[in-house]
mmCIF file of C-alpha atoms in Angstrom:
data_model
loop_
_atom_site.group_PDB
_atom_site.id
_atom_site.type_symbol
_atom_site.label_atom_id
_atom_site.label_comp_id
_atom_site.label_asym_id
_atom_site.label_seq_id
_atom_site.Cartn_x
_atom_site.Cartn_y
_atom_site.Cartn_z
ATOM 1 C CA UNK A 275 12.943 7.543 -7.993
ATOM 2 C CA UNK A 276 10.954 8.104 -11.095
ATOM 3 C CA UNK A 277 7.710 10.019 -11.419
ATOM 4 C CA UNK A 278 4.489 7.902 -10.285
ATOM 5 C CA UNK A 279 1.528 8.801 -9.664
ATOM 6 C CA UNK A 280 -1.386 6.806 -7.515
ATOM 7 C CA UNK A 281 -3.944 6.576 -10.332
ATOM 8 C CA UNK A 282 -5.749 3.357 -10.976
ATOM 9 C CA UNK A 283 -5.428 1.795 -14.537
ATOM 10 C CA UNK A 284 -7.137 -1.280 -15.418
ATOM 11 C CA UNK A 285 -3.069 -3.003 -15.726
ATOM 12 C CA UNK A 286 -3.058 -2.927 -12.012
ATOM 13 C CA UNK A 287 -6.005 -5.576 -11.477
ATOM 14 C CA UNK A 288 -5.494 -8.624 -10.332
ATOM 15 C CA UNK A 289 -9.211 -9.566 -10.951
ATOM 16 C CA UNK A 290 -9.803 -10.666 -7.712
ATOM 17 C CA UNK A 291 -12.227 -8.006 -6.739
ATOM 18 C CA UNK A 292 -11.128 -8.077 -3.028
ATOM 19 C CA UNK A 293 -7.656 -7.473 -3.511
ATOM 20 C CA UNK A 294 -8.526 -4.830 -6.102
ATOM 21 C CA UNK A 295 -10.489 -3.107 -3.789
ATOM 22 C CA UNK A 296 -8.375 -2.919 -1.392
ATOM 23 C CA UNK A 297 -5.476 -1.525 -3.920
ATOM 24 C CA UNK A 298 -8.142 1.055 -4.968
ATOM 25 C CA UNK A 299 -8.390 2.390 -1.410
ATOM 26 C CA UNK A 300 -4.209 2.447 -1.158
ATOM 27 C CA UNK A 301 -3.997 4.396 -3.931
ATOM 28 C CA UNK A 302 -6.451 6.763 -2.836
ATOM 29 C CA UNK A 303 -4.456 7.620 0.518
ATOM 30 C CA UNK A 304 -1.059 8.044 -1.997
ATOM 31 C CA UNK A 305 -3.500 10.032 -4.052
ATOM 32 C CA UNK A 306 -4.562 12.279 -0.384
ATOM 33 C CA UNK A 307 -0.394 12.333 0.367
ATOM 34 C CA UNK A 308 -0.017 13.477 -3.231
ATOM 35 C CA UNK A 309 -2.212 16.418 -2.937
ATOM 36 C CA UNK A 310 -0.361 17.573 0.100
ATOM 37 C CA UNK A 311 3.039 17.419 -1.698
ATOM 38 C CA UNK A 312 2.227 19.445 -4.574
ATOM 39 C CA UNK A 313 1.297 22.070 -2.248
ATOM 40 C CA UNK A 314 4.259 21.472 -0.454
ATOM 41 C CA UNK A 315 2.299 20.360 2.653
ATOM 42 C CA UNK A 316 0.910 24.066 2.921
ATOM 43 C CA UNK A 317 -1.331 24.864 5.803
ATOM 44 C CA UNK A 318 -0.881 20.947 6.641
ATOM 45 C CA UNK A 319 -2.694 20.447 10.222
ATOM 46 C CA UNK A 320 -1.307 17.477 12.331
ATOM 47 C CA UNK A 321 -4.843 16.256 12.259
ATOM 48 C CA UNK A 322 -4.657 15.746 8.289
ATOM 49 C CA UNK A 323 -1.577 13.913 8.536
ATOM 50 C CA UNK A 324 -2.484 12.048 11.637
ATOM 51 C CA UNK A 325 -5.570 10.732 9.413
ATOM 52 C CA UNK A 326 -3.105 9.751 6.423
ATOM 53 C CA UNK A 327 -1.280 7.764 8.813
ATOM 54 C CA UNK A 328 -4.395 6.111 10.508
ATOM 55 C CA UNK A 329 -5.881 5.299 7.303
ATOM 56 C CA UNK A 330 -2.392 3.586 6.155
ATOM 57 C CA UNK A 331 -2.114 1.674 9.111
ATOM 58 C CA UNK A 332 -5.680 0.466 9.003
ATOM 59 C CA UNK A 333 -5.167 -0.523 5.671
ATOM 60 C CA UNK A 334 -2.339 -2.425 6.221
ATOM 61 C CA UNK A 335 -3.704 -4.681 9.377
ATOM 62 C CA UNK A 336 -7.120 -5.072 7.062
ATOM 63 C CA UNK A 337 -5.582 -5.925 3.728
ATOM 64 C CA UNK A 338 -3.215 -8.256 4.850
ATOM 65 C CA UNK A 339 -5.232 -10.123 7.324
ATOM 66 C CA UNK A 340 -7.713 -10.550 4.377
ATOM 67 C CA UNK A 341 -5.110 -10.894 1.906
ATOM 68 C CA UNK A 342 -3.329 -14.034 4.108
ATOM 69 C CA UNK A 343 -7.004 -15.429 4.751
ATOM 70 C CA UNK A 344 -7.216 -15.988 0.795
ATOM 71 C CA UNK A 345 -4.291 -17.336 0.745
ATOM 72 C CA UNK A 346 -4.580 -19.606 3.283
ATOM 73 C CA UNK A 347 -7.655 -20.946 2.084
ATOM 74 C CA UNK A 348 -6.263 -21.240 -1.832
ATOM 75 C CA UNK A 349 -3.367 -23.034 -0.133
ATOM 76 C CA UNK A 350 -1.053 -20.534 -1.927
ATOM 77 C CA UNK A 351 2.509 -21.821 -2.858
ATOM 78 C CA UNK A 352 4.228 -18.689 -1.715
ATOM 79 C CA UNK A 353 1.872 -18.035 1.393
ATOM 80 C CA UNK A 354 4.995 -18.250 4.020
ATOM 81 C CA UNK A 355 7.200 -15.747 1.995
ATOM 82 C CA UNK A 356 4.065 -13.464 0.811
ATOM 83 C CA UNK A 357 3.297 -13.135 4.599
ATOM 84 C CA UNK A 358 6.783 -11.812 5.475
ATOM 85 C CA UNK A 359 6.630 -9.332 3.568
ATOM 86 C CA UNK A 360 2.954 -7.990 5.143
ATOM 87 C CA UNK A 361 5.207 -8.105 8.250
ATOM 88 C CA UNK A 362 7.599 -6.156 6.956
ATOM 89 C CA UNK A 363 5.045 -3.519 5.323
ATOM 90 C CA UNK A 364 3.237 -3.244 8.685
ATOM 91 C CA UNK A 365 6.780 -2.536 10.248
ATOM 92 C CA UNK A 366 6.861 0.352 8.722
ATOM 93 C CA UNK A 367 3.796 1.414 8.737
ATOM 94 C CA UNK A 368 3.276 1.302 12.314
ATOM 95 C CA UNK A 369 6.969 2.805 12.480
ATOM 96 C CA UNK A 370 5.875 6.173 11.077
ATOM 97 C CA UNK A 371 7.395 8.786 13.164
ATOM 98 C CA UNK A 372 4.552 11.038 14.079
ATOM 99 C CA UNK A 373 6.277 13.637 15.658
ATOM 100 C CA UNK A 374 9.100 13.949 13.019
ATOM 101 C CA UNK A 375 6.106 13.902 10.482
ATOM 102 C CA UNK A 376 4.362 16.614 12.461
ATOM 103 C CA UNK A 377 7.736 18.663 12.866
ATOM 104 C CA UNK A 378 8.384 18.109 9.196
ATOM 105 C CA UNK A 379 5.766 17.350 7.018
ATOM 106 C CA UNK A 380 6.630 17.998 3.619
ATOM 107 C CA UNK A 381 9.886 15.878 4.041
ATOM 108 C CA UNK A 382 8.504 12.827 5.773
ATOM 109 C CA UNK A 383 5.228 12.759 3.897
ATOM 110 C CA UNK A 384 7.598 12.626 1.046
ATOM 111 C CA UNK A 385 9.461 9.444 2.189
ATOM 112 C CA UNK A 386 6.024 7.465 3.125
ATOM 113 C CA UNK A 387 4.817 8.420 -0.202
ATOM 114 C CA UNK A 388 8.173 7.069 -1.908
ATOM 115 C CA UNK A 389 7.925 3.866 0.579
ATOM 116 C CA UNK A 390 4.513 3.507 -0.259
ATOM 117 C CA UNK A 391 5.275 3.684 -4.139
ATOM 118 C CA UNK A 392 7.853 1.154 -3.700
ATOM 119 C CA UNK A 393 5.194 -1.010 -1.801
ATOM 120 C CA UNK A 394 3.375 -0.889 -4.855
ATOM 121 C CA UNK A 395 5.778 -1.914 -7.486
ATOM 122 C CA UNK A 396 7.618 -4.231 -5.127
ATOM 123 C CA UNK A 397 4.339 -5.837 -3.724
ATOM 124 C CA UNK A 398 1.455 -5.057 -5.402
ATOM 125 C CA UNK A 399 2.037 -5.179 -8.825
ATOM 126 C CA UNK A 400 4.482 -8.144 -8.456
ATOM 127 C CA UNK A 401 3.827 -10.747 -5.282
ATOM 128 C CA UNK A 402 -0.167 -9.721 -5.411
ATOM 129 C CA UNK A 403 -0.377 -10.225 -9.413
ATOM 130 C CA UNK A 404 1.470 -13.758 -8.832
ATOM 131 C CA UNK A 405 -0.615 -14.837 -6.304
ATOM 132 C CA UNK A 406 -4.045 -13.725 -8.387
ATOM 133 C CA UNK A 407 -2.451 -15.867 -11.424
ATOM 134 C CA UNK A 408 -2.109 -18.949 -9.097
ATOM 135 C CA UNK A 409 -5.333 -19.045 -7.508
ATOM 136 C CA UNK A 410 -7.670 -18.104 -10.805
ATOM 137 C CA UNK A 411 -5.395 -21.115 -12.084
ATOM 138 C CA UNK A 412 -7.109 -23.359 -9.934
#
């Protein structure tokens, strides 16, 4: 994995200011999981780590039900394929281990934020951007 960090540039808009928005707040939580890891998850509390994992999976279930809604209603091309992969994100989002996350923070904090960095090149900066291009097309 290379070195990435969750700060916003102006590259990463898709100029859809919902979807934007919503990519903001993502990269603040990698930007909360971040700060963690470069202390090495010192003094972590299982509440702090609980709320990293609450916020992700809020995120998820709000983005993509918003995210689908657009597309629905711009009768997106890829709609079908973009939506499988939201299913898949949730997955494993909601398939966080909490315990092993608790017992082990520094580790499995590590692999969300490495999941969620591929999220972001993988989905974000590549399905999202496509779908922004076809609907300010039309």
């Amino acid at each position: 994995m290379f070195d990435f960090n969750f700060d916003w540039s102006k590259e990463m808009e898709t100029h859809l200011s919902v979807i934007d928005s919503h990519h903001k707040e993502l990269f603040k939580i990698g930007r909360d999981m971040e700060q963690l890891l470069l202390t090495k998850c010192a003094n972590v509390t299982e509440k702090e780590l609980l709320d990293i994992v609450c916020e992700l999976r809020e995120f998820a279930a709000y983005h993509c039900y918003e995210e689908e809604a657009m597309m629905k209603a711009a009768n997106y091309s890829k709609y079908e394929e973009h939506v499988k992969k939201h299913e898949e994100f949730k997955r494993k989002i909601t398939g966080i281990d909490c315990p092993a996350l608790a017992a082990n923070p520094f580790k499995e904090l590590k692999k969300i934020r490495d999941e969620l960095v591929d999220c972001v090149f993988e989905h974000v900066l590549r399905d999202d951007m496509d779908f922004a291009r076809e609907i300010t097309k039309k």
